[in-house]
Coordinates of C-alpha atoms and ligand atoms in Angstrom, one line a residue:
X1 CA 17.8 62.7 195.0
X2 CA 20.6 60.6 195.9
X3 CA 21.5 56.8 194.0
X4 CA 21.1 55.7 197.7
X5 CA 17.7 56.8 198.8
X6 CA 15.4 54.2 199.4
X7 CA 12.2 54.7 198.2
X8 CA 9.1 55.7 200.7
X9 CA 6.8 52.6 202.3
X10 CA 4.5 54.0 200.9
X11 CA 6.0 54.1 197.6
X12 CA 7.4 50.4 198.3
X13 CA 3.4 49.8 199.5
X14 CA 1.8 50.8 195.6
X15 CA 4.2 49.2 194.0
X16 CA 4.3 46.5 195.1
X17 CA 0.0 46.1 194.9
X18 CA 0.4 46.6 191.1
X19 CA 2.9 43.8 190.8
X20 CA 1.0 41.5 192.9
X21 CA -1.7 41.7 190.8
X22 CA 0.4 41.4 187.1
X23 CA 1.8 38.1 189.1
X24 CA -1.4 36.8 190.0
X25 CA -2.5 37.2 186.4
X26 CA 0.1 35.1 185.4
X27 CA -0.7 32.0 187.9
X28 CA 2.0 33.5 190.8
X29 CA 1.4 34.0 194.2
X30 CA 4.1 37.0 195.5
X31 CA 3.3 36.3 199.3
X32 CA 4.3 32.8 198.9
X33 CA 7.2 33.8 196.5
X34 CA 9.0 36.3 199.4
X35 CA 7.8 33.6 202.1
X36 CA 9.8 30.9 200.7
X37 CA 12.5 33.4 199.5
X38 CA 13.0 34.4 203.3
X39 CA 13.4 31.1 204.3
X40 CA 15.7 30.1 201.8
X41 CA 19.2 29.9 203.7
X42 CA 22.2 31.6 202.6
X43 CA 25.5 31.0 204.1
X44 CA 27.5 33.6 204.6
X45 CA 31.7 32.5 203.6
X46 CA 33.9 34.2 206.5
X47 CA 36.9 34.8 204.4
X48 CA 35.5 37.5 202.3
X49 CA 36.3 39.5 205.5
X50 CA 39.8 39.0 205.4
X51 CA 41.0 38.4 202.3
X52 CA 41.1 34.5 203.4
X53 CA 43.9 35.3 205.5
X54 CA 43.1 33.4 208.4
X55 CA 43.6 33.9 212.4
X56 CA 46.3 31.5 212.8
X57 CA 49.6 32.5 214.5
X58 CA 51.5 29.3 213.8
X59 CA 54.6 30.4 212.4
X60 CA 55.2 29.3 208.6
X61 CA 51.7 29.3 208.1
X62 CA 51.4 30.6 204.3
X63 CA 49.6 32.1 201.7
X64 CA 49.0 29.9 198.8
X65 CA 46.7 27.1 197.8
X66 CA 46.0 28.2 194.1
X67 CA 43.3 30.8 195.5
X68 CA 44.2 34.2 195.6
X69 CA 42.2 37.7 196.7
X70 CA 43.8 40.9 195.1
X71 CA 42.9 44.2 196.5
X72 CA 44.4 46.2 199.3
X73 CA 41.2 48.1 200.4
X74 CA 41.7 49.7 203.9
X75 CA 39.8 48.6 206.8
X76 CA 40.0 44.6 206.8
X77 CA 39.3 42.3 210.3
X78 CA 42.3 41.1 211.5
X79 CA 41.1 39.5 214.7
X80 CA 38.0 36.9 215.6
X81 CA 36.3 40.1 216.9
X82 CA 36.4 42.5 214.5
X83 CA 35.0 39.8 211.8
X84 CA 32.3 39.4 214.3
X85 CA 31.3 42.8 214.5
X86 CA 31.4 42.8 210.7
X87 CA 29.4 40.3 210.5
X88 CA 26.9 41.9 212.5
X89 CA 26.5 44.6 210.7
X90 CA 26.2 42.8 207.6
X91 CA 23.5 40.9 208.7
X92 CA 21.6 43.3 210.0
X93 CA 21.4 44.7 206.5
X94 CA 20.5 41.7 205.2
X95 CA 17.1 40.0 204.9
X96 CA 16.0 36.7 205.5
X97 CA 17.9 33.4 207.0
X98 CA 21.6 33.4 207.5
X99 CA 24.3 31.4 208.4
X100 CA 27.7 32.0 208.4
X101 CA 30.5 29.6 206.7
X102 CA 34.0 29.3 208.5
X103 CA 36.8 28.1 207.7
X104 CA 39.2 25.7 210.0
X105 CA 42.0 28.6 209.4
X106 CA 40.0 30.7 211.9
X107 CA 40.6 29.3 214.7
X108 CA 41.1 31.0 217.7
X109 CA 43.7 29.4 219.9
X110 CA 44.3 32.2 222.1
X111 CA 48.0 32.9 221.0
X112 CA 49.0 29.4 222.0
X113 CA 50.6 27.1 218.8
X114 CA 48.1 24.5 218.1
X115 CA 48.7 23.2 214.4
X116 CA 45.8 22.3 212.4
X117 CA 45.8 18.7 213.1
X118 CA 45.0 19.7 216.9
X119 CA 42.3 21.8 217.1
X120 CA 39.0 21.3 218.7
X121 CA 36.0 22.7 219.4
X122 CA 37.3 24.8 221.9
X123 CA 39.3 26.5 219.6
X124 CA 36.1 27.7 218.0
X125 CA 34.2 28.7 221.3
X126 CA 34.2 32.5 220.2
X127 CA 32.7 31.7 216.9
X128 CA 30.2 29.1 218.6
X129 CA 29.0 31.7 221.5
X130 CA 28.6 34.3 218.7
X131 CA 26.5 32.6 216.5
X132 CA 24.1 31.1 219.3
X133 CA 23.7 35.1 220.5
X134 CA 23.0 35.8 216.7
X135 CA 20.9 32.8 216.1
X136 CA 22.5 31.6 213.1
X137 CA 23.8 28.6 212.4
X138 CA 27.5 27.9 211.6
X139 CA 29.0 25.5 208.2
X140 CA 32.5 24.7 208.6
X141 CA 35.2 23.7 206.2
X142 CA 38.7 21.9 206.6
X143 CA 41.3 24.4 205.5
X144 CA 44.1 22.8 203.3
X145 CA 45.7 25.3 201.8
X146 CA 48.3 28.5 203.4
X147 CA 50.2 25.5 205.6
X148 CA 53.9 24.2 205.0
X149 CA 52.4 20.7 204.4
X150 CA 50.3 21.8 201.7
X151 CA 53.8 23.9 200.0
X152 CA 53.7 20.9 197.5
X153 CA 50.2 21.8 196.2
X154 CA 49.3 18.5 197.3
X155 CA 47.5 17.4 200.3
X156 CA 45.4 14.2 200.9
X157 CA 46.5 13.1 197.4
X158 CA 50.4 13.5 198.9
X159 CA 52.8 10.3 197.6
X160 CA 54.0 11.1 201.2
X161 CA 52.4 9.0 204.0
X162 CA 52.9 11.4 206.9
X163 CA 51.6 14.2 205.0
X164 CA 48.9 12.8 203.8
X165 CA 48.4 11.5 207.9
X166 CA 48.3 15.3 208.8
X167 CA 45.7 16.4 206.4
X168 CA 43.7 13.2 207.5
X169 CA 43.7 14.1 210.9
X170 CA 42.7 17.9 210.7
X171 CA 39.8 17.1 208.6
X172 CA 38.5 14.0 211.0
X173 CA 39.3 16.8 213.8
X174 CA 37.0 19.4 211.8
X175 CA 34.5 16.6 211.2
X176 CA 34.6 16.1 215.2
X177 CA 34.8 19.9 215.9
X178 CA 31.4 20.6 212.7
X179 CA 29.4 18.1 215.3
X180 CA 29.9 20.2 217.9
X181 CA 28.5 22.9 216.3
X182 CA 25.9 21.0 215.2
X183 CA 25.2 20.0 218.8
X184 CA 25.5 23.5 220.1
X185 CA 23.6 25.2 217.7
X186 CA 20.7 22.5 216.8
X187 CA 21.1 22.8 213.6
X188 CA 23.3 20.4 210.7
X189 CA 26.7 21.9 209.8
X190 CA 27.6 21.7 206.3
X191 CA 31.4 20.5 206.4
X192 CA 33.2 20.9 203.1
X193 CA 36.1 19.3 201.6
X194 CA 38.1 21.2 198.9
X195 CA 41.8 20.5 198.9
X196 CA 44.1 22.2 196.3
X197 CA 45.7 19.1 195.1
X198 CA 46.8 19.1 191.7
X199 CA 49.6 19.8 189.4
X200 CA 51.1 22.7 187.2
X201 CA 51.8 21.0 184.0
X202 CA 51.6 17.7 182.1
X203 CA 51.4 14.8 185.1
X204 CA 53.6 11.6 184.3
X205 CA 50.7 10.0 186.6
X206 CA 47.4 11.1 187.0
X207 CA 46.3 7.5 188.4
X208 CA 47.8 7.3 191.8
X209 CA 46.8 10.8 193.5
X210 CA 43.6 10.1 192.5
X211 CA 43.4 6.7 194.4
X212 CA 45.2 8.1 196.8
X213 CA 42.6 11.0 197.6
X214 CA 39.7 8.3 197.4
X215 CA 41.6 6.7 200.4
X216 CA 42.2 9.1 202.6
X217 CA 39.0 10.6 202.2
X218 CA 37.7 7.1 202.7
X219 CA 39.8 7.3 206.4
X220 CA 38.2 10.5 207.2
X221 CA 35.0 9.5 206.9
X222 CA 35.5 5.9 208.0
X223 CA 31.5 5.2 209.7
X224 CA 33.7 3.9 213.0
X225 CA 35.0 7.5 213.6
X226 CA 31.1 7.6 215.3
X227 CA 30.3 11.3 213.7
X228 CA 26.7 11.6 213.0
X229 CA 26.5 12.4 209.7
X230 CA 23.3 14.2 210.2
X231 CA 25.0 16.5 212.4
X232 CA 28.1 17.0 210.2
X233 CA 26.7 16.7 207.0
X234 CA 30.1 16.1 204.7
X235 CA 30.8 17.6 201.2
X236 CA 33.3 17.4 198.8
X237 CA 33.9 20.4 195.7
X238 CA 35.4 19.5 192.7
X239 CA 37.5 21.9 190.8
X240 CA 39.0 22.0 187.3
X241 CA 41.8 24.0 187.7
X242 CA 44.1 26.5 190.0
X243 CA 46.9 28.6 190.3
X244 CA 49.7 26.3 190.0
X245 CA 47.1 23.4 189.4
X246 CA 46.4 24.4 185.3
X247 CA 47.0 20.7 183.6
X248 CA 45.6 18.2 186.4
X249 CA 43.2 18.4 189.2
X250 CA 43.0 15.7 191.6
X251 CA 39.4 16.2 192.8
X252 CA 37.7 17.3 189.5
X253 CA 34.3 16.9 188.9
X254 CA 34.3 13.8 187.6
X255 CA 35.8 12.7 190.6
X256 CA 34.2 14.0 193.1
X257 CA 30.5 13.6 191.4
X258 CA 31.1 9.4 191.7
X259 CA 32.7 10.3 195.1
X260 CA 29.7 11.5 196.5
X261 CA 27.5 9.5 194.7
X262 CA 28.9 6.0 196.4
X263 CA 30.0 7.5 199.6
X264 CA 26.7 9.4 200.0
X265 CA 28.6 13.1 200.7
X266 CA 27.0 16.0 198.8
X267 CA 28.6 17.4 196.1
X268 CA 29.8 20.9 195.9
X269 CA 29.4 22.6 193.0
X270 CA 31.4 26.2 192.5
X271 CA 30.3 28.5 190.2
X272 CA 33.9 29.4 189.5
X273 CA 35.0 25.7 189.2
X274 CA 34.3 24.7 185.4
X275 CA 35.7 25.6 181.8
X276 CA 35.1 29.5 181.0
X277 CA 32.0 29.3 179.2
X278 CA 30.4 26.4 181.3
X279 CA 27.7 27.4 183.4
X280 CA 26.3 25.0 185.8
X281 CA 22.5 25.8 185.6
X282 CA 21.8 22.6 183.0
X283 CA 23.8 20.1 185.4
X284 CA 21.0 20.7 188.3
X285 CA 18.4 18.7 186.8
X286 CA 20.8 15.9 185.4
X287 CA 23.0 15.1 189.3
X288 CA 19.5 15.6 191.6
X289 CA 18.3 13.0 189.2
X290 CA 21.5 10.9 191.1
X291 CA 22.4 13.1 193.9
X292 CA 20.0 13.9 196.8
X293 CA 21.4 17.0 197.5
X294 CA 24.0 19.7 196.6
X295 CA 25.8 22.4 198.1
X296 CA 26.3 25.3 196.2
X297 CA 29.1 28.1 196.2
X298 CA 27.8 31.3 194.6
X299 CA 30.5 33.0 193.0
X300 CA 31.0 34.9 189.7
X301 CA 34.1 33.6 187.6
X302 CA 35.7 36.4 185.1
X303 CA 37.8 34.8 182.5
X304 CA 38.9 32.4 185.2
X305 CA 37.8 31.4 188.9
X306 CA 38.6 34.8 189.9
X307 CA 35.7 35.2 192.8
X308 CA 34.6 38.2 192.0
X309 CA 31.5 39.2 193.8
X310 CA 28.3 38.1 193.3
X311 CA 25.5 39.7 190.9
X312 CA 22.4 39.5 190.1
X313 CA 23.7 38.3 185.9
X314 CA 22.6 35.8 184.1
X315 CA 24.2 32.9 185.4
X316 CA 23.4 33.1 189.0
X317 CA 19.3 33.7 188.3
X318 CA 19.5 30.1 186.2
X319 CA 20.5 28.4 188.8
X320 CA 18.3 29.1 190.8
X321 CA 15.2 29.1 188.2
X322 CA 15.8 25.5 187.5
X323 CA 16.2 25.1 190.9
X324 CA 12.4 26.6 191.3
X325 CA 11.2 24.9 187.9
X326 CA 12.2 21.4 189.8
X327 CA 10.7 22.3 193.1
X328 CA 14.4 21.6 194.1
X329 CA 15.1 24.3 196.1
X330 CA 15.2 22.4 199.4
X331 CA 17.7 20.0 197.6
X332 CA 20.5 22.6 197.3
X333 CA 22.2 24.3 200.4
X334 CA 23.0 27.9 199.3
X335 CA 26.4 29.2 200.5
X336 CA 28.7 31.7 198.6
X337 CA 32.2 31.8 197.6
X338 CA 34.2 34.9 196.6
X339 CA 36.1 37.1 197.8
X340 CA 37.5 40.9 196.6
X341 CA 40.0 43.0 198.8
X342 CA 39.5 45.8 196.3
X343 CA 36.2 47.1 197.7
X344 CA 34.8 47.6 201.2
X345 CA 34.5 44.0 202.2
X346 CA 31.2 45.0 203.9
X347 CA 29.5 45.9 200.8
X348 CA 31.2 42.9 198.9
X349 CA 29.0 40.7 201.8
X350 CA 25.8 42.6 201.0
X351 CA 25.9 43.1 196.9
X352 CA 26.7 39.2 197.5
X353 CA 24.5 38.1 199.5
X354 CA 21.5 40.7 198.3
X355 CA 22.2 39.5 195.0
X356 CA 21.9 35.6 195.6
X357 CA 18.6 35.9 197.8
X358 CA 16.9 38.2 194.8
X359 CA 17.7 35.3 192.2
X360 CA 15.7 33.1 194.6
X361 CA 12.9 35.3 195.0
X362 CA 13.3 35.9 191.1
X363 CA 12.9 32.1 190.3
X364 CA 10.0 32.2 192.8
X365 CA 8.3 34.5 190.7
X366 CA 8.7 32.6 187.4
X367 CA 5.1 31.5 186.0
X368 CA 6.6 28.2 185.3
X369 CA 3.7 26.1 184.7
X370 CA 2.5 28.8 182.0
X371 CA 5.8 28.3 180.2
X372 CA 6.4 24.5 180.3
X373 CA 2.1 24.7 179.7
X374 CA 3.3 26.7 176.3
X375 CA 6.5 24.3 175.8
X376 CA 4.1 21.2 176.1
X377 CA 1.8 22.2 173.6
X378 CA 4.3 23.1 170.7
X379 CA 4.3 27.1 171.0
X380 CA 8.1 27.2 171.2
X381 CA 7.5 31.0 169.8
X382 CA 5.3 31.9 172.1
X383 CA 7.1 30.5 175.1
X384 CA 10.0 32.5 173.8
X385 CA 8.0 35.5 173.9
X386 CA 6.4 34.9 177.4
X387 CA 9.9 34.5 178.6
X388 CA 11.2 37.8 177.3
X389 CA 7.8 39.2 178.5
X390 CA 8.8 37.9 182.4
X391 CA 12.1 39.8 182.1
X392 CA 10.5 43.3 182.1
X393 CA 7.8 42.2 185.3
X394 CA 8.1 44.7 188.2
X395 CA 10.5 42.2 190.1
X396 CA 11.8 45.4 191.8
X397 CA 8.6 45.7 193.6
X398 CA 8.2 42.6 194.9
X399 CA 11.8 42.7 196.1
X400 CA 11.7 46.1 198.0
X401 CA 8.5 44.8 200.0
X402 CA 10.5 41.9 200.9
X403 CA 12.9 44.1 202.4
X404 CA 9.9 46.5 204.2
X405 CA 9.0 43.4 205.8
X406 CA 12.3 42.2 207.0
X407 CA 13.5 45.4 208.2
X408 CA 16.1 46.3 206.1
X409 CA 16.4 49.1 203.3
X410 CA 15.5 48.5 200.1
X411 CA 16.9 49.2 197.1
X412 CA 20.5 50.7 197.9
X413 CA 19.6 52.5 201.0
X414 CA 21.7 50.3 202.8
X415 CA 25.0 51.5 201.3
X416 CA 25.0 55.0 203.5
X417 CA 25.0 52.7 206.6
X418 CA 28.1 51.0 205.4
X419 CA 29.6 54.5 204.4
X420 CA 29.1 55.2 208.2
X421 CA 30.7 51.8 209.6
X422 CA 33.7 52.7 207.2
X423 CA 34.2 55.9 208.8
X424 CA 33.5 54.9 212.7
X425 CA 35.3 52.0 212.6
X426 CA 37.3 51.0 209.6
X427 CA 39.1 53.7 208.9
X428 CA 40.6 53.0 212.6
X429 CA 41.5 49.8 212.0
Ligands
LIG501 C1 38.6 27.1 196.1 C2 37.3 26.7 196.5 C3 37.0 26.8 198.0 C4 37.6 28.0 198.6 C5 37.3 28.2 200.0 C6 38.1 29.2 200.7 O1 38.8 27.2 194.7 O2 36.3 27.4 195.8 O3 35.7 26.7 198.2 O4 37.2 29.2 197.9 O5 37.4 26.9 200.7
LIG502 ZN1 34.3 27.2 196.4

């Protein structure tokens, strides 16, 4: 028997009827637990596909921007339509609600030079078409790195006027253009800020680029620009350092977490955007006591904000525990953020996203109340105990009928569909 073969339904059917019944002993409902697990969205980040390099054809258009994929696996998209018929494929291996995250840099403008401060929804018609024939919904993000104007490593935070004019006026266009999508799709697009600004080593001046960045982001979303905020929901992601940005980053999380707070903008939170050793699972209960909401990027930092691809470790089930534990789930927006040209980027999509939707149903299945019922009462051993006890529960089971009932293979019986994609139509790329 292969790694890859799935297991029977009716192997997936027993199973799963002796974990529903261990769950129900402990106070959980499973049925509830892979309803609300389906339904959960995930958005999908269009640049694992490509190594973030973007559709543009402008010339001097650049790599850079303190984000970096390594890899040279064969077989990547280099046009709108073969990341499309990626992303098909992906999500037909995936289960549950989708949406897909693009960035402003993949734009398609039909060969003709349109600079970033010029695009409109048109240039996105492809993507927009696409995802209403899919029926997904589309986030969108401002791209302000790879671009002679951002060569400086500053952007919106520029000393320079005219730069800083630029890199107002592409994201007020991409607020304009996420609307549209909004409008096309019927459904809120999630429009994120994240601009590299920062510096390599030991700023003279940390104060000015900061007030700087509050202004122009101030000017881009300026209430008279008439974008309906419940359309094109804005966020801004706070970082604590880059390549090339090490001592000082403009938009850190300090920053950013006032930012929002006053101007009423989400708060992105990155996985890969705090010290080492900092996770970000205790910071969910202390900002949604402040913050409404939160978008989340889902990545897995090693040693640094290195994107590797998602898992199913440690840090990524917390979140989304205390994310159950507060009934917060439908505070967060779930998107993902990494990206690895050293593997098939199909599989990095599906590991990924496979991985974030079973530490949602895994938070679903906690029997929190039993714990905190334990905590509450003194037993801090025997909580312990119950929470080593949940780790060995047949999780598995529950997850493979949640794939059974959306269609897709469980287990890793996706991966020889992939192996066949690779050799019918990557390997010809
Ligand atoms: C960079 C940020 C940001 C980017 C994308 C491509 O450190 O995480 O979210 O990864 O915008
Ligand atoms: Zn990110």
């Amino acid at each position: 028997m292969g790694v890859f073969d799935p297991p029977t339904d009716t192997q997936i059917e027993s199973a799963y009827a002796i974990a529903k019944d261990r769950y129900a002993a402990l106070g959980v409902d499973t049925e509830q637990a892979i309803a609300n697990a389906l339904a959960t969205s995930i958005s999908l980040h269009c640049w694992q596909a490509d190594d973030v390099a973007g559709l543009e054809t402008l010339p001097g258009v650049t790599d850079g921007g303190g984000i970096m994929a390594t890899g040279n696996y064969p077989g990547k998209a280099t046009t709108g339509d073969q990341m499309r018929q990626d992303y098909d494929k992906v999500l037909s291996l995936l289960p549950g609600t989708q949406r897909l995250n693009l960035h402003a840099c993949y734009a398609e403008t039909g060969g003709k030079a349109v600079d970033r401060d010029g695009y409109t929804a048109k240039h996105f018609g492809k993507w927009i078409d696409w995802a209403r024939q899919s029926s997904i919904g589309l986030d969108f993000n401002p791209t302000f790195f790879a671009h002679p104007k951002a060569e400086d490593g500053l952007t919106l935070s520029h000393a320079d006027s005219g730069i800083r004019k630029f890199w107002i006026d592409h994201a007020i266009a991409c607020r304009k253009i996420a609307q549209a999508m909004s409008e096309a799709l019927g459904t809120p697009c999630v429009t994120n800020i994240w601009v590299p600004d920062g510096l390599k080593d030991s700023p003279a001046d940390r104060w000015s680029p900061r007030k700087r960045l509050i202004e122009s982001l101030d000017t881009i979303l300026d209430k008279n620009l008439g974008i309906d905020n419940t359309k094109c929901v804005d966020a801004v992601e706070s970082k604590l350092f880059g390549l090339g940005s090490e001592d000082y980053v403009v938009g850190s999380f300090e920053f950013y977490s006032h930012y929002a707070l006053t101007r009423h903008t989400l708060l992105c939170l990155d996985m890969g955007h705090f010290h080492p050793t900092e996770t970000i699972h205790d910071k969910l209960s202390a900002l949604l006591q402040y913050h409404k909401k939160l978008l989340l990027h889902v990545s897995r930092p090693i040693r640094w904000d290195s994107d590797h691809v998602v898992i199913l470790n440690d840090d990524v089930k917390n979140v989304f525990l205390e994310l159950a534990r507060g009934n917060a789930l439908n505070r967060v927006v779930v998107a993902m953020d990494f990206f690895d040209a050293s593997i098939n980027r199909l599989m990095a999509y599906v590991v990924g996203a496979r991985a974030t939707r079973q530490a949602i149903l895994n938070a679903l299945l906690d029997p929190s109340s039993r714990l905190i019922e334990l905590e509450a009462q003194g037993k801090a051993g025997q909580k312990l105990a119950a929470m080593e006890g949940v780790k060995t529960l047949p999780f598995g089971a529950v997850w493979d009928m949640l794939c059974l009932r959306s269609g897709v293979p469980a287990g890793a019986g996706w991966v020889p569909i992939v192996e066949a994609y690779e050799k019918d139509v990557l390997s010809k790329r």
